[in-house]
């Protein structure tokens, strides 16, 4: 993520990042990288959905584009960078995947494979709705507090 120069697209069903991942995404957007994030609109875990949404304000404020997939639980865990590098695997962007479950990903540096993954990501985006900063700022105060309270238990999700 720190090496992205023009575009970074990520899809994951369970987005509860640690500080390093969150900072890398925001830093990329601040550098002018087009950062597109694809999360499910409806999640099978209400607690993870609330924790994920607690990060929207920060991501959007940095310039990331947040898409919520409307076609069911999007379970794809993909990352493409600059049309050259892709990452696919079983891990979500959460501490449980990284530290407890020891999940794995495959890093590929292949333009054809990355293009195929990027095309799939684009199909997710076309079936998504964009979440804007004004939308997040308009969320009821209690909803924002709820998301932030749930995020405090993020390390154990």
PDB file of C-alpha atoms in Angstrom:
ATOM      1  CA  UNK A   1       0.000   0.000   0.000  1.00  0.00           C
ATOM      2  CA  UNK A   2       2.836   2.350   0.800  1.00  0.00           C
ATOM      3  CA  UNK A   3       4.279   1.843  -2.693  1.00  0.00           C
ATOM      4  CA  UNK A   4       1.069   2.599  -4.614  1.00  0.00           C
ATOM      5  CA  UNK A   5       1.573   5.415  -7.097  1.00  0.00           C
ATOM      6  CA  UNK A   6      -1.682   5.821  -9.008  1.00  0.00           C
ATOM      7  CA  UNK A   7      -4.409   3.421  -7.859  1.00  0.00           C
ATOM      8  CA  UNK A   8      -5.206   1.008  -5.092  1.00  0.00           C
ATOM      9  CA  UNK A   9      -8.444  -0.988  -4.973  1.00  0.00           C
ATOM     10  CA  UNK A  10      -9.328  -3.214  -2.059  1.00  0.00           C
ATOM     11  CA  UNK A  11     -12.285  -5.465  -1.316  1.00  0.00           C
ATOM     12  CA  UNK A  12     -12.867  -7.198   1.984  1.00  0.00           C
ATOM     13  CA  UNK A  13     -15.939  -8.315   3.929  1.00  0.00           C
ATOM     14  CA  UNK A  14     -14.498  -7.605   7.373  1.00  0.00           C
ATOM     15  CA  UNK A  15     -12.680  -4.280   7.580  1.00  0.00           C
ATOM     16  CA  UNK A  16     -11.331  -3.700  11.073  1.00  0.00           C
ATOM     17  CA  UNK A  17      -7.819  -2.432  10.317  1.00  0.00           C
ATOM     18  CA  UNK A  18      -4.996  -1.886  12.718  1.00  0.00           C
ATOM     19  CA  UNK A  19      -3.380   1.552  12.816  1.00  0.00           C
ATOM     20  CA  UNK A  20      -0.714   0.592  10.263  1.00  0.00           C
ATOM     21  CA  UNK A  21      -3.211  -0.479   7.589  1.00  0.00           C
ATOM     22  CA  UNK A  22      -5.497   2.492   8.230  1.00  0.00           C
ATOM     23  CA  UNK A  23      -2.580   4.925   8.012  1.00  0.00           C
ATOM     24  CA  UNK A  24      -1.270   3.275   4.828  1.00  0.00           C
ATOM     25  CA  UNK A  25      -4.641   3.661   3.096  1.00  0.00           C
ATOM     26  CA  UNK A  26      -5.059   7.266   4.201  1.00  0.00           C
ATOM     27  CA  UNK A  27      -1.451   8.145   3.329  1.00  0.00           C
ATOM     28  CA  UNK A  28      -1.911   6.721  -0.163  1.00  0.00           C
ATOM     29  CA  UNK A  29      -5.011   8.859  -0.682  1.00  0.00           C
ATOM     30  CA  UNK A  30      -3.212  11.945   0.646  1.00  0.00           C
ATOM     31  CA  UNK A  31      -0.412  11.260  -1.879  1.00  0.00           C
ATOM     32  CA  UNK A  32      -2.975  11.438  -4.681  1.00  0.00           C
ATOM     33  CA  UNK A  33      -3.417   7.700  -5.176  1.00  0.00           C
ATOM     34  CA  UNK A  34      -6.987   6.760  -6.146  1.00  0.00           C
ATOM     35  CA  UNK A  35      -7.948   4.539  -3.201  1.00  0.00           C
ATOM     36  CA  UNK A  36     -11.184   2.614  -3.793  1.00  0.00           C
ATOM     37  CA  UNK A  37     -12.505   0.439  -0.990  1.00  0.00           C
ATOM     38  CA  UNK A  38     -15.290  -2.105  -1.459  1.00  0.00           C
ATOM     39  CA  UNK A  39     -17.156  -3.399   1.581  1.00  0.00           C
ATOM     40  CA  UNK A  40     -20.489  -5.217   1.837  1.00  0.00           C
ATOM     41  CA  UNK A  41     -23.528  -3.033   2.492  1.00  0.00           C
ATOM     42  CA  UNK A  42     -25.056  -5.873   4.501  1.00  0.00           C
ATOM     43  CA  UNK A  43     -22.655  -7.911   6.575  1.00  0.00           C
ATOM     44  CA  UNK A  44     -23.236 -11.250   8.268  1.00  0.00           C
ATOM     45  CA  UNK A  45     -21.705  -9.769  11.421  1.00  0.00           C
ATOM     46  CA  UNK A  46     -23.471  -6.666  12.703  1.00  0.00           C
ATOM     47  CA  UNK A  47     -20.629  -6.039  15.119  1.00  0.00           C
ATOM     48  CA  UNK A  48     -17.983  -6.045  12.371  1.00  0.00           C
ATOM     49  CA  UNK A  49     -20.214  -3.875  10.167  1.00  0.00           C
ATOM     50  CA  UNK A  50     -20.445  -1.280  12.941  1.00  0.00           C
ATOM     51  CA  UNK A  51     -16.705  -1.377  13.580  1.00  0.00           C
ATOM     52  CA  UNK A  52     -15.976  -1.040   9.839  1.00  0.00           C
ATOM     53  CA  UNK A  53     -18.214   1.984   9.506  1.00  0.00           C
ATOM     54  CA  UNK A  54     -16.406   3.696  12.367  1.00  0.00           C
ATOM     55  CA  UNK A  55     -13.465   4.170   9.969  1.00  0.00           C
ATOM     56  CA  UNK A  56     -15.473   5.703   7.112  1.00  0.00           C
ATOM     57  CA  UNK A  57     -15.117   9.312   8.259  1.00  0.00           C
ATOM     58  CA  UNK A  58     -11.339   9.057   8.485  1.00  0.00           C
ATOM     59  CA  UNK A  59     -11.030   7.266   5.132  1.00  0.00           C
ATOM     60  CA  UNK A  60     -13.349   9.653   3.308  1.00  0.00           C
ATOM     61  CA  UNK A  61     -11.703  12.690   4.860  1.00  0.00           C
ATOM     62  CA  UNK A  62      -8.354  11.440   3.491  1.00  0.00           C
ATOM     63  CA  UNK A  63      -9.840  11.113   0.017  1.00  0.00           C
ATOM     64  CA  UNK A  64     -10.558   7.392  -0.173  1.00  0.00           C
ATOM     65  CA  UNK A  65     -13.643   6.281  -2.097  1.00  0.00           C
ATOM     66  CA  UNK A  66     -15.873   3.908  -0.127  1.00  0.00           C
ATOM     67  CA  UNK A  67     -18.241   1.604  -1.999  1.00  0.00           C
ATOM     68  CA  UNK A  68     -20.824  -0.590  -0.297  1.00  0.00           C
ATOM     69  CA  UNK A  69     -21.657  -3.675  -2.356  1.00  0.00           C
ATOM     70  CA  UNK A  70     -25.419  -4.242  -2.611  1.00  0.00           C
ATOM     71  CA  UNK A  71     -25.446  -7.788  -4.029  1.00  0.00           C
ATOM     72  CA  UNK A  72     -25.212  -9.735  -0.767  1.00  0.00           C
ATOM     73  CA  UNK A  73     -22.197 -10.445   1.412  1.00  0.00           C
ATOM     74  CA  UNK A  74     -19.165  -9.655  -0.703  1.00  0.00           C
ATOM     75  CA  UNK A  75     -16.593 -12.115   0.568  1.00  0.00           C
ATOM     76  CA  UNK A  76     -13.792 -11.367  -1.910  1.00  0.00           C
ATOM     77  CA  UNK A  77     -10.496 -10.419  -0.334  1.00  0.00           C
ATOM     78  CA  UNK A  78      -8.594  -8.664  -3.080  1.00  0.00           C
ATOM     79  CA  UNK A  79      -6.100  -5.860  -3.461  1.00  0.00           C
ATOM     80  CA  UNK A  80      -4.781  -4.438  -6.717  1.00  0.00           C
ATOM     81  CA  UNK A  81      -2.118  -1.770  -7.002  1.00  0.00           C
ATOM     82  CA  UNK A  82      -1.195   0.273 -10.074  1.00  0.00           C
ATOM     83  CA  UNK A  83      -2.365  -2.408 -12.504  1.00  0.00           C
ATOM     84  CA  UNK A  84       0.745  -4.460 -11.748  1.00  0.00           C
ATOM     85  CA  UNK A  85       0.471  -5.999  -8.303  1.00  0.00           C
ATOM     86  CA  UNK A  86      -2.351  -7.978  -6.741  1.00  0.00           C
ATOM     87  CA  UNK A  87      -2.957  -9.708  -3.453  1.00  0.00           C
ATOM     88  CA  UNK A  88      -5.559 -12.417  -2.974  1.00  0.00           C
ATOM     89  CA  UNK A  89      -6.108 -14.860  -0.171  1.00  0.00           C
ATOM     90  CA  UNK A  90      -8.010 -15.736   2.929  1.00  0.00           C
ATOM     91  CA  UNK A  91      -7.105 -12.894   5.260  1.00  0.00           C
ATOM     92  CA  UNK A  92      -9.337  -9.969   6.018  1.00  0.00           C
ATOM     93  CA  UNK A  93      -7.924  -6.627   7.039  1.00  0.00           C
ATOM     94  CA  UNK A  94      -8.279  -7.307  10.729  1.00  0.00           C
ATOM     95  CA  UNK A  95      -6.096  -8.395  13.606  1.00  0.00           C
ATOM     96  CA  UNK A  96      -7.839 -11.769  13.891  1.00  0.00           C
ATOM     97  CA  UNK A  97      -6.729 -12.725  10.378  1.00  0.00           C
ATOM     98  CA  UNK A  98      -3.195 -11.432  10.870  1.00  0.00           C
ATOM     99  CA  UNK A  99      -2.413 -12.504  14.428  1.00  0.00           C
ATOM    100  CA  UNK A 100      -4.814 -15.233  15.526  1.00  0.00           C
ATOM    101  CA  UNK A 101      -5.864 -17.237  12.483  1.00  0.00           C
ATOM    102  CA  UNK A 102      -2.532 -17.041  10.651  1.00  0.00           C
ATOM    103  CA  UNK A 103      -4.314 -16.631   7.339  1.00  0.00           C
ATOM    104  CA  UNK A 104      -2.388 -16.360   4.112  1.00  0.00           C
ATOM    105  CA  UNK A 105      -2.402 -14.325   0.931  1.00  0.00           C
ATOM    106  CA  UNK A 106      -0.608 -14.632  -2.351  1.00  0.00           C
ATOM    107  CA  UNK A 107       1.214 -11.592  -3.689  1.00  0.00           C
ATOM    108  CA  UNK A 108       1.324 -11.576  -7.480  1.00  0.00           C
ATOM    109  CA  UNK A 109       3.312  -9.270  -9.713  1.00  0.00           C
ATOM    110  CA  UNK A 110       1.629 -10.062 -13.007  1.00  0.00           C
ATOM    111  CA  UNK A 111      -0.203  -7.542 -15.181  1.00  0.00           C
ATOM    112  CA  UNK A 112      -2.611 -10.048 -16.770  1.00  0.00           C
ATOM    113  CA  UNK A 113      -3.688 -11.523 -13.433  1.00  0.00           C
ATOM    114  CA  UNK A 114      -3.950  -8.096 -11.859  1.00  0.00           C
ATOM    115  CA  UNK A 115      -6.093  -6.913 -14.772  1.00  0.00           C
ATOM    116  CA  UNK A 116      -8.443  -9.880 -14.340  1.00  0.00           C
ATOM    117  CA  UNK A 117      -8.783  -9.167 -10.611  1.00  0.00           C
ATOM    118  CA  UNK A 118      -9.284  -5.442 -11.294  1.00  0.00           C
ATOM    119  CA  UNK A 119     -12.071  -6.249 -13.763  1.00  0.00           C
ATOM    120  CA  UNK A 120     -13.790  -8.335 -11.089  1.00  0.00           C
ATOM    121  CA  UNK A 121     -13.351  -5.493  -8.591  1.00  0.00           C
ATOM    122  CA  UNK A 122     -14.940  -3.119 -11.103  1.00  0.00           C
ATOM    123  CA  UNK A 123     -17.930  -5.452 -11.409  1.00  0.00           C
ATOM    124  CA  UNK A 124     -18.332  -5.176  -7.626  1.00  0.00           C
ATOM    125  CA  UNK A 125     -18.122  -1.391  -7.830  1.00  0.00           C
ATOM    126  CA  UNK A 126     -20.858  -1.242 -10.477  1.00  0.00           C
ATOM    127  CA  UNK A 127     -23.127  -3.127  -8.066  1.00  0.00           C
ATOM    128  CA  UNK A 128     -22.278  -0.826  -5.175  1.00  0.00           C
ATOM    129  CA  UNK A 129     -23.297   2.532  -3.865  1.00  0.00           C
ATOM    130  CA  UNK A 130     -20.753   5.189  -3.006  1.00  0.00           C
ATOM    131  CA  UNK A 131     -20.704   6.380   0.588  1.00  0.00           C
ATOM    132  CA  UNK A 132     -19.917  10.086   0.762  1.00  0.00           C
ATOM    133  CA  UNK A 133     -18.535  12.184   3.582  1.00  0.00           C
ATOM    134  CA  UNK A 134     -21.751  14.274   3.799  1.00  0.00           C
ATOM    135  CA  UNK A 135     -23.710  11.005   4.211  1.00  0.00           C
ATOM    136  CA  UNK A 136     -21.465   9.863   7.053  1.00  0.00           C
ATOM    137  CA  UNK A 137     -21.598  13.285   8.711  1.00  0.00           C
ATOM    138  CA  UNK A 138     -25.401  13.135   8.493  1.00  0.00           C
ATOM    139  CA  UNK A 139     -25.585   9.846  10.386  1.00  0.00           C
ATOM    140  CA  UNK A 140     -27.408  10.304  13.650  1.00  0.00           C
ATOM    141  CA  UNK A 141     -25.138  11.085  16.584  1.00  0.00           C
ATOM    142  CA  UNK A 142     -26.151   7.848  18.352  1.00  0.00           C
ATOM    143  CA  UNK A 143     -25.245   5.785  15.289  1.00  0.00           C
ATOM    144  CA  UNK A 144     -21.758   7.332  15.093  1.00  0.00           C
ATOM    145  CA  UNK A 145     -21.205   6.738  18.806  1.00  0.00           C
ATOM    146  CA  UNK A 146     -22.380   3.133  18.419  1.00  0.00           C
ATOM    147  CA  UNK A 147     -19.906   2.516  15.574  1.00  0.00           C
ATOM    148  CA  UNK A 148     -17.061   4.019  17.611  1.00  0.00           C
ATOM    149  CA  UNK A 149     -17.911   2.080  20.760  1.00  0.00           C
ATOM    150  CA  UNK A 150     -17.937  -1.174  18.792  1.00  0.00           C
ATOM    151  CA  UNK A 151     -14.611  -0.228  17.185  1.00  0.00           C
ATOM    152  CA  UNK A 152     -12.982  -0.158  20.613  1.00  0.00           C
ATOM    153  CA  UNK A 153     -13.271  -3.937  20.710  1.00  0.00           C
ATOM    154  CA  UNK A 154     -11.816  -4.173  17.185  1.00  0.00           C
ATOM    155  CA  UNK A 155      -8.671  -5.980  18.352  1.00  0.00           C
ATOM    156  CA  UNK A 156     -10.764  -8.967  19.454  1.00  0.00           C
ATOM    157  CA  UNK A 157     -13.137  -9.098  16.482  1.00  0.00           C
TER     158      UNK A 157
END
